Amino acid sequence: RLNKKLLTNYDTNVRPVLNHSHPVEVQLALTIQNIIDLDEESDVLTMYTWVSYLWTDEYLNWNESEYGGIKSIRFRDDQIWHPDIHLYNKRSYEPIDTFMIVYSSGTVSFVSPMVMKSNCAVDISNFPFDNQTCILTFGSWTYDGSKVSLKSVAPPGLHTYTMNNEFELTNATHKVNWKQYQCCPEPYVDVTYTLELKRRTDHATHFIMSPCIICSLLIPFIFLLPHGTNDKILYGAPPDILHNVFLI
């Protein structure tokens, strides 16, 4: 009965405000579960994240006492309006299907878990002691700031973060920006998260520097062997094999 009451004459294409001169205020929150990979060759950062949205739908509210004390109800994302927030610098992302929770006050909560791939320009000039900065920019694709006002009250959440073996996440910040693009006269709002990553030197030392040092120490002894002896091949092969074993 409540579902029918809420969805009767409901239009998913119309912003859920009674006064259409008012924007829909959307709170965005990013929780980073773990960094899966930072590919230096393709400049792609892969993470598993939870992206949370919170807004008020002024058409979806009810008196709990009239509906058996029901405090919340769930809808699929194709049943009600939701903001078209996208990661602007994405390579790809794989959202996991979930429901939106609507509370009796009209507050809508949507938490979307996803594997996210984004562009991240990698500078390895100081490898293996390099630091990388990756930026994630979220914003509405079609609504300007007067229609959807995007807000973020906190930097990325790290309370459930799982450590990455190659990179340490040293800092994570956020900033709300109002920007004007050449295509459109109205300003658009985005939330930009900045992630600072530091390569773990123990990983690089173990897999790269140590084999190189060992090989460098072994190779000069080859020149001490008599000229023309086949032992040079015998003693020259192990350093190369050792290096390849460390890289596997």
XYZ file of C-alpha atoms in Angstrom:
248
model
C 0.000 0.000 0.000
C 2.816 2.427 0.860
C 4.702 1.562 -2.332
C 1.626 2.258 -4.415
C 0.955 5.551 -2.636
C 4.529 6.804 -3.151
C 4.947 5.760 -6.777
C 1.523 6.795 -8.094
C 2.102 9.614 -10.613
C 5.795 9.671 -9.646
C 8.076 10.789 -12.498
C 11.674 9.559 -12.293
C 12.790 12.259 -14.752
C 11.680 15.189 -12.574
C 13.857 16.560 -9.792
C 12.132 15.818 -6.454
C 11.568 19.389 -5.242
C 8.197 21.103 -4.785
C 9.692 24.452 -5.779
C 11.652 23.857 -8.975
C 13.737 26.985 -8.490
C 15.404 25.207 -5.552
C 18.327 22.814 -6.068
C 18.441 19.249 -4.828
C 21.203 19.151 -2.234
C 23.219 15.950 -2.542
C 25.816 14.927 0.030
C 28.578 12.777 -1.423
C 30.881 10.552 0.619
C 33.689 8.293 -0.578
C 34.963 5.326 1.422
C 38.094 3.602 0.136
C 38.185 -0.102 0.920
C 41.482 -0.868 -0.746
C 43.802 0.097 -3.578
C 43.894 -2.859 -5.931
C 46.535 -1.598 -8.342
C 48.337 1.455 -9.698
C 49.464 0.651 -13.220
C 52.448 2.840 -14.100
C 52.396 1.842 -17.764
C 48.752 2.715 -18.478
C 48.355 5.417 -15.770
C 45.329 3.695 -14.220
C 44.416 3.551 -10.532
C 42.121 0.660 -9.578
C 40.291 0.733 -6.236
C 37.404 -0.920 -4.458
C 35.225 1.836 -2.983
C 31.848 2.685 -1.497
C 30.298 5.844 -2.942
C 27.464 7.185 -0.761
C 24.774 9.700 -1.729
C 22.246 11.386 0.546
C 19.453 13.726 -0.567
C 15.818 14.596 0.172
C 12.982 13.585 -2.135
C 10.088 15.910 -1.299
C 7.612 13.572 -3.016
C 8.563 10.496 -0.984
C 7.454 11.036 2.608
C 4.717 9.591 4.789
C 3.249 9.502 8.265
C 4.638 6.407 9.972
C 1.552 6.004 12.183
C -0.652 5.643 9.100
C 1.455 2.802 7.691
C 2.046 0.495 10.629
C 5.105 2.333 11.922
C 7.147 1.731 8.753
C 10.243 3.920 9.020
C 11.933 3.122 5.715
C 11.359 1.420 2.398
C 13.644 0.261 -0.414
C 13.514 0.995 -4.132
C 15.549 -0.012 -7.162
C 17.469 2.781 -8.861
C 15.085 2.720 -11.844
C 12.014 3.346 -9.662
C 12.837 6.782 -8.247
C 14.838 9.852 -9.229
C 18.519 9.873 -8.342
C 21.331 12.289 -9.232
C 23.449 11.475 -12.279
C 26.762 11.727 -10.454
C 29.738 10.360 -12.386
C 33.478 10.110 -11.950
C 34.712 12.569 -14.570
C 38.167 11.035 -14.985
C 37.068 7.417 -14.972
C 38.479 4.696 -17.172
C 35.690 2.374 -16.098
C 33.802 1.277 -13.036
C 31.768 -1.742 -12.129
C 28.949 -0.847 -9.706
C 27.288 -3.607 -7.726
C 23.480 -3.578 -7.843
C 21.922 -2.434 -4.595
C 18.784 -0.695 -3.323
C 18.086 2.889 -2.343
C 16.694 3.385 1.168
C 13.930 5.982 1.544
C 13.003 7.143 5.052
C 9.634 8.527 6.131
C 11.059 12.072 6.188
C 11.875 11.820 2.477
C 15.613 11.348 3.032
C 17.128 8.981 0.459
C 20.324 7.039 1.132
C 22.162 5.264 -1.655
C 25.463 3.442 -1.100
C 27.047 2.071 -4.260
C 29.950 -0.383 -3.858
C 32.109 -0.538 -6.959
C 35.458 -1.414 -8.479
C 36.631 1.915 -9.851
C 39.324 2.580 -12.458
C 40.448 6.183 -12.895
C 43.160 8.075 -14.741
C 46.217 8.868 -12.636
C 49.333 10.393 -14.192
C 52.251 8.420 -12.757
C 55.708 9.989 -12.455
C 58.424 7.381 -11.845
C 61.418 9.700 -12.219
C 62.278 9.068 -8.540
C 61.547 5.340 -8.640
C 61.636 3.426 -6.324
C 61.347 6.319 -3.850
C 58.510 8.028 -5.710
C 55.316 9.651 -4.457
C 52.191 9.728 -6.598
C 49.159 12.017 -6.520
C 45.871 10.709 -7.900
C 42.751 12.834 -8.308
C 39.118 11.682 -8.386
C 36.535 14.214 -9.576
C 32.814 13.524 -9.110
C 30.023 15.673 -10.496
C 26.621 15.716 -12.147
C 26.717 15.049 -15.864
C 23.624 17.051 -16.867
C 22.535 19.176 -13.877
C 24.285 22.472 -13.182
C 24.764 23.837 -9.668
C 21.384 25.562 -9.614
C 19.658 22.187 -10.138
C 21.872 19.807 -8.145
C 24.058 21.229 -5.395
C 26.781 18.729 -4.603
C 28.364 18.775 -1.151
C 30.996 16.774 0.686
C 31.488 17.160 4.411
C 34.500 14.897 4.928
C 37.621 13.538 3.212
C 37.581 9.931 1.981
C 36.735 7.439 4.714
C 39.561 5.051 5.586
C 38.108 3.273 8.632
C 37.783 -0.008 6.695
C 40.820 0.500 4.451
C 42.992 -2.549 3.727
C 46.708 -1.914 3.237
C 48.222 -2.233 -0.229
C 51.520 -4.134 -0.452
C 53.151 -1.758 -2.927
C 51.785 1.706 -2.072
C 51.027 3.460 1.190
C 48.108 5.902 1.230
C 49.683 8.802 3.137
C 46.970 11.452 2.774
C 43.467 11.948 1.382
C 41.691 15.301 1.070
C 38.559 16.686 -0.571
C 37.400 19.981 -2.068
C 34.126 21.266 -3.539
C 34.582 23.263 -6.762
C 32.265 25.447 -8.819
C 33.376 25.448 -12.459
C 32.154 26.989 -15.674
C 32.681 25.099 -18.924
C 32.775 26.434 -22.481
C 29.701 24.417 -23.403
C 27.412 25.920 -20.819
C 26.831 29.312 -19.171
C 25.779 27.823 -15.818
C 28.396 26.744 -13.251
C 28.702 23.057 -12.410
C 29.664 21.652 -9.015
C 32.169 18.868 -8.499
C 33.820 17.194 -5.540
C 37.516 16.484 -6.025
C 39.322 13.942 -3.867
C 43.122 14.006 -3.823
C 44.983 10.841 -2.841
C 48.696 10.890 -2.044
C 50.503 7.585 -2.430
C 54.020 6.630 -1.394
C 55.745 3.578 -2.793
C 56.797 1.120 -0.122
C 60.597 0.944 -0.369
C 60.749 -2.511 1.235
C 58.862 -3.901 -1.766
C 61.197 -2.213 -4.259
C 64.291 -3.133 -2.238
C 63.342 -6.795 -2.060
C 62.240 -7.293 -5.661
C 64.437 -4.854 -7.596
C 67.370 -3.311 -5.750
C 68.635 -6.421 -3.934
C 68.802 -8.599 -7.091
C 70.565 -5.790 -8.972
C 73.167 -5.383 -6.226
C 73.789 -9.143 -6.038
C 74.170 -9.362 -9.810
C 76.515 -6.377 -9.840
C 78.735 -8.032 -7.225
C 78.855 -11.377 -9.037
C 79.531 -10.181 -12.572
C 83.077 -8.729 -11.963
C 84.299 -12.155 -10.792
C 83.640 -13.513 -14.286
C 86.519 -11.405 -15.625
C 88.930 -13.116 -13.206
C 88.429 -16.441 -14.979
C 90.989 -17.501 -17.630
C 90.314 -16.293 -21.160
C 88.524 -18.806 -23.375
C 87.264 -21.024 -20.577
C 83.707 -22.309 -20.715
C 83.347 -21.552 -17.018
C 82.552 -17.943 -17.912
C 79.199 -19.063 -19.275
C 78.647 -21.272 -16.252
C 79.303 -18.419 -13.815
C 77.656 -15.724 -15.954
C 74.257 -17.370 -16.157
C 73.340 -17.494 -12.419
C 73.180 -13.687 -11.909
C 70.722 -13.356 -14.775
C 68.682 -16.337 -13.576
C 68.723 -14.982 -10.021
C 67.381 -11.618 -11.172
C 64.563 -13.261 -13.118
C 63.636 -15.424 -10.117
C 63.294 -12.320 -7.926
C 61.009 -10.705 -10.508
C 58.652 -13.685 -10.742
